[in-house]
Amino acid sequence: MSQPESAVADSRAGDRARGSSQSGKESLSALAERHGLRRAIARPSLPVYLRQLWERRHFVLTYATSRNVSKYSDSMLGQLWQVLTPLLNAGVYYLMFGLILGQKKDITNYTAFLITGVFVYSYTQRSITGGAKSISGNLSLIRALHFPRAALPLAYTIQEFQQLAISMGVLAVIVLVTGEPLTWMWLLIPVVLLLQTIFNVGMSLLLARIGAFVRDMNQLLPFILRTWLYTSGVFYSIPAKMDGQPAWARILLEFNPPSVFIDLMRHLLLATYPRDLDKFGYPHSSLGQLWLYAAFWAAVALIGGFWYFWRAEERYGRG
Amino acid sequence: MAELTKELSQMANEQAIQADAAPQDAAEPGAPTVIVDDLHIVYRVFGAASEAEKGNAANALMRIIRRQGRPQMKEVHAVKGVSFIARHGDAIGIIGRNGSGKSTLLRAIAGLLPPHKGSVYTDGQPSLLGVNAALMKELTGERNIVLGCYAMGMTPAQVRERYDEIVEFSGIGEFVQFPMSTYSSGMGARLRFAIASAKAHNVLLIDEALATGDRDFKRKSQERIHQMRKEAGTVFLVAHNLDVIEETCNRVIWLHKGQIKMDGDPTTVLAAYNA
């Protein structure tokens, strides 16, 4: 499609800019204003944008579901993979960290402890990875149809949420099988998931804009996310690991968003987890503090991510 | 000559309006619906050198740090200073060789590509006819119809209302229950057109590739486009098939290397283009 610059001269002769000769002294922008025309690509105000996004909720939901369905549609086992994938993941991590590396001394129920961490972390990880590709990988869609672009990162996060819902079912079975009791605390699990989903939506929006304009981000992201994985206490207990270290370092690790959601989930899901913490007497953030951190991160990520994404709304088609 | 073509297109306008004096809102005849003011479009193309892009994360890091030399990226100046006014009742054909900026201009009018310089003013939201990008070939026709309709911004009630009509118009019969990847290319094209044309538009932008499927379907889709043209206030049509342009349009813009080479009534412009 590239054109030599010399081509500019070619068309000078042609009768271009018919509009300006037609309207005489009146400029085109003034004419547009007189007839109440608006710029084709003006960015809507934030409330209008939110309303447009709400109007497209059916598209967001259908798009997310469709992507999930089409993901496994060419395999023989089909949609069964939605359950098999988290199960196999759990198995691999258990083999690696539970059996080979033997990380068990501080934690009574290491299997459930580990798999909870892996599932909760991978929800955030996959939302971020998906979000980063949601704009850059859908340029043809963006250049063909008009809709609030935030619908795409949002759909990617909802797609991951649908997968997580299945994973949580698998997780609940594993937790019960490993001998944990079913407690009233489980009723709070949806609240944690809601806060984490809000956080993930925000992060997905943030990365969507970065990924749209800095293409190299998609190459770099796996490394960042793996580093984050190792610092988020997925495989180990942060209070146990940080025993004897300064308190601020421990709190810093505990304040890290994935750790917050993982820790909250372990507190609710595993009756043995808080007991272990008390038994060994490691200092740790209380449940109340964890809830506070979670709410903080959800609010900051959503507001920040949404605002940041919206600011570039009209530029996403450019690539 | 500019005067002459202006006069002619004005006349054609009036004829078109008389013919189509249908259910339009309060817009006075000939009121501008799209104004393009010294429009420049530049977009970035990432080269196909995917081997260099993939795998080597160290390179990616170095490029971000240095903030320089992304060798695969090219800027394409596709539209260079285009201005015109489209009026209510116009059906404007856009012609030009491959790579002359026709599709880019259409996307800019639709508000999908941001102007590098200049601006586009529109009455309402112009829409491109086409949903291909939203569809997923692994899914059944049924699911794709719903997905495509939602992507165009229809409500669940509208989708239910239009669903049977879409299936019927596409003529794919029970294949609607199979994944689109199993369709022949003609069937796929028919379903896509049936979905895309299910929605009414105020300013309608049509980008080529209409003449798809067998002869029967070609005739059916031509009729549908005629009907949509009547319902829409203004139509833009990009096509290589000059017969279609001559039949449907009352004004033709000839784009050459991103600029308007000629703008006027079909007979004059097409004669010059063919010369």
XYZ file of C-alpha atoms in Angstrom:
594
model
C 0.000 0.000 0.000
C 2.928 2.383 0.290
C 2.998 5.250 -2.142
C 5.965 7.212 -3.458
C 5.857 10.801 -2.306
C 6.312 11.997 -5.882
C 2.725 10.977 -6.441
C 1.563 14.113 -4.677
C 2.199 16.182 -7.752
C 0.056 13.960 -9.940
C -3.250 15.027 -8.600
C -2.609 18.702 -8.098
C -4.102 19.181 -11.527
C -7.295 17.399 -10.589
C -10.184 19.410 -9.256
C -9.746 18.487 -5.627
C -11.325 20.117 -2.637
C -14.654 20.514 -4.352
C -16.191 21.356 -1.023
C -14.225 24.508 -0.453
C -15.015 25.895 -3.891
C -18.679 25.117 -3.323
C -19.144 26.815 -0.006
C -17.118 29.840 -1.014
C -15.862 31.788 1.957
C -17.363 29.501 4.557
C -14.867 26.963 5.876
C -15.809 23.299 5.942
C -15.665 23.097 9.704
C -18.062 26.052 9.989
C -20.410 24.417 7.518
C -20.283 21.228 9.526
C -21.149 23.116 12.661
C -24.025 24.960 10.997
C -25.587 21.654 9.986
C -24.992 20.028 13.325
C -22.481 17.478 12.105
C -20.067 16.029 14.597
C -16.553 14.745 14.290
C -16.598 11.113 13.206
C -14.056 10.052 15.740
C -14.525 12.255 18.772
C -13.961 10.429 22.035
C -17.194 10.260 24.031
C -17.262 11.632 27.554
C -16.724 9.104 30.304
C -20.413 8.751 31.322
C -21.494 8.388 27.685
C -18.737 5.873 27.140
C -19.873 3.829 30.128
C -23.423 3.867 28.835
C -22.303 2.713 25.373
C -20.345 -0.066 27.015
C -23.410 -1.113 28.976
C -25.455 -1.158 25.774
C -22.930 -3.585 24.314
C -23.125 -5.991 27.254
C -24.723 -8.690 25.086
C -21.873 -8.471 22.626
C -19.277 -8.678 25.410
C -20.915 -11.742 26.906
C -21.525 -13.508 23.600
C -18.037 -12.737 22.404
C -16.497 -14.165 25.585
C -18.603 -17.327 25.452
C -17.954 -17.776 21.734
C -14.206 -17.543 22.244
C -14.386 -20.159 24.983
C -16.453 -22.492 22.849
C -14.284 -22.088 19.764
C -11.106 -22.607 21.777
C -11.602 -26.345 22.170
C -13.927 -26.961 19.253
C -11.413 -28.823 17.092
C -10.227 -31.268 19.768
C -11.793 -34.682 20.172
C -12.734 -34.228 23.813
C -14.181 -30.808 23.038
C -15.523 -28.804 25.952
C -14.292 -31.447 28.410
C -10.937 -29.655 28.157
C -12.403 -26.762 30.107
C -12.278 -29.075 33.146
C -9.270 -31.159 32.108
C -6.952 -28.186 31.609
C -7.130 -26.922 35.226
C -6.956 -30.496 36.519
C -3.802 -31.231 34.543
C -2.308 -27.922 35.619
C -2.914 -28.801 39.241
C -1.359 -32.222 38.683
C 1.796 -30.814 37.114
C 2.354 -28.291 39.889
C 1.725 -30.906 42.544
C 4.279 -33.217 40.937
C 6.824 -30.415 40.693
C 6.477 -28.605 43.992
C 4.672 -31.097 46.164
C 6.577 -34.286 45.412
C 9.913 -33.421 43.784
C 10.852 -30.274 45.663
C 9.041 -31.277 48.848
C 7.961 -27.864 50.166
C 5.780 -29.260 52.896
C 7.134 -28.581 56.338
C 5.118 -25.441 57.250
C 1.877 -26.400 55.591
C -0.426 -29.202 56.642
C -2.447 -29.488 53.453
C 0.095 -28.537 50.813
C -1.857 -29.957 47.862
C -4.860 -27.730 48.433
C -2.628 -24.812 49.441
C -0.665 -25.037 46.193
C -3.553 -25.596 43.828
C -5.532 -22.707 45.326
C -2.529 -20.465 44.698
C -2.040 -21.680 41.150
C -5.685 -21.239 40.142
C -6.084 -17.805 41.702
C -2.825 -16.541 40.265
C -3.431 -17.912 36.780
C -6.783 -16.085 36.648
C -4.990 -12.750 36.991
C -2.137 -13.865 34.755
C -4.417 -14.948 31.927
C -6.576 -11.853 32.159
C -3.473 -9.728 31.767
C -2.070 -11.763 28.879
C -5.444 -11.759 27.140
C -5.938 -8.061 27.752
C -2.574 -7.224 26.233
C -3.595 -9.000 23.026
C -7.217 -7.899 23.005
C -6.623 -4.756 20.954
C -3.497 -5.626 18.988
C -4.926 -9.006 17.991
C -8.284 -7.651 16.878
C -7.307 -4.762 14.634
C -9.446 -6.023 11.774
C -12.489 -6.040 14.040
C -11.686 -2.570 15.341
C -11.274 -1.267 11.814
C -14.572 -2.786 10.685
C -17.122 -2.082 13.389
C -17.993 0.668 15.769
C -18.216 -0.143 19.458
C -16.556 1.043 22.655
C -13.132 -0.564 22.480
C -13.156 -1.380 26.185
C -15.600 -4.135 25.229
C -12.669 -6.232 23.980
C -10.431 -6.334 27.094
C -13.613 -6.717 29.116
C -14.698 -9.703 27.015
C -11.280 -11.310 27.408
C -11.498 -11.004 31.188
C -15.015 -12.406 31.228
C -13.816 -15.290 29.096
C -11.189 -16.027 31.739
C -13.801 -15.672 34.449
C -15.944 -18.329 32.781
C -12.931 -20.626 32.748
C -12.177 -19.818 36.360
C -15.711 -20.694 37.406
C -15.055 -24.220 36.140
C -11.629 -24.285 37.779
C -13.191 -23.265 41.100
C -15.505 -26.256 40.888
C -12.493 -28.519 40.347
C -10.704 -26.768 43.204
C -13.630 -27.212 45.616
C -13.606 -30.948 44.922
C -9.829 -31.186 45.451
C -10.072 -29.222 48.702
C -12.821 -31.455 50.062
C -11.045 -34.627 48.946
C -7.887 -33.577 50.793
C -9.871 -33.541 54.019
C -10.792 -29.886 54.515
C -14.216 -29.235 56.036
C -16.962 -27.301 54.282
C -17.358 -24.105 56.341
C -19.536 -20.998 56.394
C -16.459 -19.073 55.254
C -16.994 -20.511 51.771
C -19.938 -18.144 51.364
C -17.456 -15.270 51.100
C -15.601 -16.822 48.171
C -17.737 -15.038 45.535
C -16.815 -11.723 47.156
C -13.107 -12.452 46.716
C -13.719 -13.493 43.133
C -15.669 -10.305 42.493
C -12.869 -8.129 43.853
C -10.286 -10.065 41.902
C -12.358 -9.814 38.727
C -12.598 -6.049 39.157
C -8.849 -5.912 39.640
C -8.307 -8.089 36.557
C -10.580 -5.934 34.404
C -8.557 -2.878 35.381
C -5.246 -4.578 34.645
C -6.555 -5.958 31.379
C -7.607 -2.453 30.263
C -4.231 -1.044 31.256
C -2.312 -3.707 29.358
C -4.681 -3.478 26.384
C -3.596 0.083 25.733
C 0.077 -0.650 26.326
C -0.089 -3.762 24.141
C -1.865 -1.854 21.368
C 0.908 0.682 20.937
C 4.006 -1.099 22.248
C 3.890 -4.367 20.354
C 7.008 -5.656 22.052
C 5.027 -5.928 25.259
C 3.627 -9.288 24.175
C 7.147 -10.712 24.088
C 8.144 -9.211 27.396
C 4.994 -9.992 29.321
C 5.614 -13.715 29.999
C 8.819 -12.818 31.819
C 7.186 -10.146 33.928
C 4.329 -12.467 34.791
C 6.622 -15.327 35.723
C 8.623 -13.089 38.040
C 5.374 -11.926 39.577
C 4.346 -15.550 40.024
C 7.444 -16.333 42.066
C 7.018 -13.291 44.320
C 3.310 -13.890 44.964
C 3.563 -16.792 47.396
C 1.916 -19.299 45.108
C 4.315 -22.114 46.063
C 5.242 -21.006 49.555
C 3.764 -19.265 52.555
C 4.914 -15.644 52.703
C 4.722 -15.339 56.531
C 6.812 -18.509 56.907
C 9.352 -17.455 54.296
C 9.705 -13.943 55.734
C 10.109 -15.094 59.330
C 13.030 -13.204 60.862
C 13.045 -10.588 58.063
C 12.012 -6.956 58.707
C 8.253 -6.503 58.980
C 8.035 -3.977 56.135
C 9.460 -6.521 53.682
C 6.838 -9.074 54.710
C 4.025 -6.547 54.462
C 5.277 -5.470 51.053
C 5.045 -9.040 49.785
C 1.651 -9.533 51.388
C 0.356 -6.281 49.908
C 1.199 -7.473 46.374
C -2.215 -7.865 44.685
C -2.015 -11.538 43.626
C -0.765 -12.477 47.118
C -3.727 -10.663 48.622
C -6.270 -12.577 46.555
C -4.455 -15.897 47.015
C -4.148 -15.400 50.763
C -7.797 -14.402 51.121
C -8.889 -17.440 49.173
C -6.742 -19.741 51.313
C -8.151 -18.242 54.511
C -11.683 -18.889 53.332
C -11.217 -22.210 51.614
C -8.765 -24.026 53.877
C -9.515 -24.418 57.570
C -5.962 -25.695 58.102
C -4.301 -22.569 56.697
C -5.030 -20.057 59.509
C -4.364 -22.832 62.029
C -0.916 -23.395 60.513
C -0.135 -19.689 60.704
C -1.077 -19.592 64.402
C 0.686 -22.822 65.217
C 4.065 -21.649 63.964
C 3.472 -18.152 65.315
C 4.659 -16.267 62.221
C 3.576 -12.641 62.115
C 1.093 -12.060 59.269
C -1.563 -9.652 58.046
C -4.970 -10.261 59.587
C -7.997 -11.266 57.570
C -9.442 -7.774 57.965
C -6.284 -6.210 56.574
C -6.385 -8.569 53.608
C -9.954 -7.536 52.787
C -8.871 -3.922 52.936
C -5.924 -4.525 50.598
C -8.179 -6.384 48.150
C -10.753 -3.596 48.038
C -7.982 -1.040 47.601
C -6.414 -2.867 44.655
C -9.751 -3.492 42.972
C -10.699 0.186 43.152
C -7.288 1.498 42.054
C -6.950 -0.934 39.141
C -10.481 -0.418 37.824
C -10.510 3.372 37.985
C -6.920 3.761 36.802
C -7.163 1.152 34.065
C -10.467 2.377 32.734
C -9.409 5.994 32.672
C -6.085 5.176 31.013
C -7.742 3.009 28.373
C -10.510 5.506 27.595
C -8.000 8.298 27.023
C -6.748 6.618 23.825
C -10.167 5.393 22.643
C -10.076 7.097 19.246
C -6.559 5.936 18.400
C -6.914 2.153 18.648
C -7.858 1.740 14.991
C -4.518 3.110 13.913
C -2.514 0.183 15.192
C -15.495 21.674 -15.874
C -15.791 21.687 -12.146
C -18.817 23.902 -12.520
C -20.379 21.535 -14.997
C -19.879 18.438 -12.888
C -21.195 20.280 -9.884
C -24.286 21.255 -11.753
C -24.791 17.748 -13.019
C -24.406 16.137 -9.640
C -26.798 18.646 -8.166
C -29.360 17.596 -10.719
C -28.730 13.974 -10.042
C -29.167 14.736 -6.358
C -32.551 16.168 -6.882
C -33.628 13.241 -8.985
C -32.405 10.819 -6.404
C -34.265 12.649 -3.711
C -37.487 12.630 -5.630
C -37.116 8.933 -6.274
C -36.239 8.157 -2.700
C -38.461 10.658 -0.971
C -39.079 8.054 1.662
C -39.124 7.883 5.399
C -36.233 10.216 6.143
C -36.145 12.339 9.244
C -36.320 16.094 9.168
C -33.113 16.446 7.155
C -33.703 18.979 4.409
C -32.957 17.737 0.908
C -29.332 18.165 0.063
C -28.251 18.913 3.619
C -24.657 17.770 4.208
C -24.376 14.410 5.943
C -20.640 13.853 5.643
C -18.004 16.568 5.402
C -14.410 15.583 4.850
C -12.025 18.449 5.484
C -8.412 18.142 4.280
C -8.144 14.606 5.575
C -4.799 12.876 5.989
C -4.572 9.301 7.194
C -1.322 7.712 8.215
C -1.253 4.278 9.674
C 1.371 1.906 10.880
C 2.038 -1.423 9.301
C 4.058 -4.030 11.090
C 6.076 -5.902 8.515
C 5.764 -9.605 7.969
C 9.234 -10.205 9.434
C 7.661 -12.271 12.157
C 10.716 -14.426 12.721
C 12.636 -11.459 14.042
C 9.708 -10.437 16.230
C 9.013 -13.746 17.866
C 11.012 -15.649 20.418
C 13.814 -13.305 21.208
C 12.625 -11.459 24.268
C 16.011 -9.867 24.859
C 15.661 -7.964 21.590
C 12.208 -6.774 22.561
C 13.548 -5.457 25.843
C 16.435 -3.659 24.166
C 14.095 -1.990 21.680
C 11.830 -0.734 24.424
C 14.771 0.564 26.420
C 16.346 2.315 23.442
C 12.976 3.548 22.196
C 14.231 3.359 18.647
C 14.562 1.435 15.430
C 11.576 -0.819 15.191
C 12.717 -2.162 11.867
C 9.486 -3.893 10.934
C 7.304 -0.834 11.309
C 6.342 1.259 8.339
C 4.154 4.318 8.180
C 1.764 4.409 5.273
C 0.396 7.762 4.189
C -2.745 6.359 2.619
C -4.938 9.452 2.273
C -3.326 12.794 1.543
C -5.540 15.823 1.851
C -8.993 14.793 0.699
C -11.924 17.231 1.004
C -15.513 16.862 -0.125
C -19.098 17.268 1.004
C -21.614 14.438 0.757
C -25.267 15.406 0.855
C -28.448 13.737 1.872
C -29.591 11.417 -0.912
C -26.145 11.065 -2.455
C -24.929 7.692 -3.559
C -21.226 8.182 -4.035
C -19.027 5.697 -5.798
C -15.346 5.698 -4.950
C -13.055 4.352 -7.633
C -9.324 4.098 -8.081
C -6.601 1.520 -8.449
C -5.515 -0.908 -5.768
C -3.837 0.966 -2.971
C -5.263 4.346 -3.887
C -6.733 4.749 -0.380
C -10.372 3.888 -1.082
C -10.922 1.515 1.812
C -8.901 3.711 4.140
C -11.045 6.717 3.273
C -14.162 4.673 3.971
C -12.842 3.585 7.360
C -12.003 7.172 8.243
C -15.552 8.260 7.389
C -16.838 5.437 9.577
C -14.750 6.859 12.416
C -12.646 3.730 12.678
C -9.288 5.242 11.737
C -8.161 8.452 13.404
C -7.141 11.312 11.079
C -3.498 12.269 11.089
C -4.527 15.767 10.051
C -7.843 17.343 9.064
C -11.190 15.960 10.107
C -14.353 14.142 9.144
C -17.739 15.463 10.257
C -20.757 13.209 10.072
C -24.451 13.246 10.788
C -24.962 10.337 13.126
C -22.804 7.248 13.054
C -21.854 5.981 9.579
C -21.425 2.227 9.460
C -19.448 -0.071 7.265
C -21.369 -2.931 5.762
C -19.496 -5.987 6.924
C -19.146 -8.154 10.017
C -16.571 -10.667 8.809
C -14.058 -9.688 11.452
C -16.445 -10.450 14.292
C -17.342 -13.952 13.162
C -15.535 -17.122 14.236
C -15.266 -19.923 11.736
C -15.148 -22.656 14.387
C -18.650 -21.743 15.497
C -21.958 -22.759 13.977
C -23.868 -20.460 11.675
C -26.481 -20.001 14.402
C -23.986 -18.713 16.926
C -22.328 -16.531 14.328
C -25.595 -14.878 13.400
C -26.187 -13.930 17.024
C -22.576 -12.859 17.532
C -22.529 -10.797 14.344
C -25.790 -9.038 15.148
C -24.593 -8.138 18.631
C -21.301 -6.911 17.182
C -23.269 -4.512 14.987
C -25.019 -3.221 18.082
C -28.412 -4.892 17.820
C -30.474 -5.700 20.898
C -31.567 -9.267 21.797
C -35.108 -8.436 20.696
C -33.898 -7.225 17.303
C -31.761 -10.333 16.907
C -34.730 -12.616 17.611
C -36.844 -10.637 15.195
C -34.290 -10.749 12.378
C -32.899 -14.230 12.910
C -35.222 -16.196 10.629
C -34.993 -13.572 7.939
C -31.184 -13.791 7.967
C -31.224 -17.567 7.676
C -33.769 -17.420 4.931
C -31.977 -14.706 2.960
C -28.645 -16.501 3.164
C -30.285 -19.640 1.793
C -27.902 -21.974 3.609
C -30.716 -24.110 5.030
C -29.817 -26.698 7.663
C -26.124 -25.823 7.292
C -26.823 -23.089 9.808
C -26.274 -25.740 12.482
C -22.775 -26.612 11.248
C -19.554 -24.735 11.963
C -18.765 -22.058 9.395
C -15.444 -23.772 8.679
C -17.414 -26.511 6.909
C -19.102 -24.045 4.528
C -18.120 -23.582 0.933
C -16.725 -20.121 0.233
C -19.970 -19.125 -1.467
C -22.084 -20.199 1.487
C -19.841 -18.337 3.903
C -20.036 -15.183 1.828
C -23.828 -15.435 1.615
C -24.237 -15.805 5.355
C -21.861 -12.907 6.009
C -23.750 -10.657 3.649
C -27.080 -11.715 5.125
C -25.892 -10.816 8.638
C -24.249 -7.563 7.614
C -27.269 -6.297 5.722
C -29.724 -7.077 8.513
C -29.307 -3.662 10.092
C -30.569 -0.321 8.767
C -28.083 2.538 8.529
C -28.289 6.277 8.164
C -24.959 6.694 6.406
C -23.988 3.427 4.782
C -20.489 2.507 3.623
C -20.107 -0.485 1.334
C -16.695 -1.881 0.537
C -16.559 -4.072 -2.555
C -16.933 -7.811 -2.552
C -20.684 -7.610 -2.874
C -20.866 -9.746 -5.928
C -20.408 -13.019 -4.108
C -22.044 -16.371 -4.430
C -23.893 -17.706 -7.424
C -25.847 -15.682 -9.946
C -29.084 -16.027 -8.041
C -27.592 -14.682 -4.859
C -25.852 -11.885 -6.720
C -29.218 -10.673 -7.953
C -30.729 -10.994 -4.490
C -27.904 -9.038 -2.869
C -28.071 -6.319 -5.519
C -31.754 -5.894 -4.724
C -31.026 -5.756 -1.022
C -28.432 -3.047 -1.594
C -30.834 -1.019 -3.675
C -33.321 -1.252 -0.858
C -30.740 -0.276 1.762
C -29.715 2.637 -0.428
C -33.270 3.887 -0.363
C -33.476 3.633 3.400
C -30.100 5.221 4.032
C -29.519 8.950 3.806
C -26.171 8.684 2.059
C -24.337 5.745 0.581
C -20.654 5.330 -0.190
C -19.729 2.459 -2.443
C -16.207 1.242 -3.121
C -15.995 -1.135 -6.038
C -13.782 -2.226 -8.875
C -16.810 -3.264 -10.858
C -17.583 -0.024 -12.671
C -20.959 -1.270 -13.916
C -22.210 -1.466 -10.344
C -21.032 2.092 -9.732
C -22.678 3.382 -12.866
C -25.935 1.674 -11.936
C -26.119 2.724 -8.310
C -24.334 6.030 -7.927
C -25.195 9.600 -8.777
C -21.693 10.849 -8.079
C -18.227 9.367 -8.386
C -14.999 10.275 -6.652
C -11.816 9.099 -8.318
C -9.005 8.585 -5.865
C -5.477 8.405 -7.134
C -2.577 7.754 -4.751
C -4.480 9.105 -1.804
C -5.841 12.241 -3.419
C -8.974 13.152 -5.328
C -8.215 13.171 -9.004
C -11.758 13.831 -10.103
C -15.154 14.287 -8.487
C -18.378 14.518 -10.442
C -21.192 12.710 -12.159
C -20.627 9.050 -13.066
C -20.600 9.420 -16.832
C -17.894 12.078 -16.894
C -15.655 10.565 -14.245
C -15.954 7.016 -15.487
C -15.184 8.147 -19.044
C -12.052 9.917 -17.809
C -11.096 6.950 -15.634
C -11.407 4.528 -18.515
C -9.518 6.774 -20.900
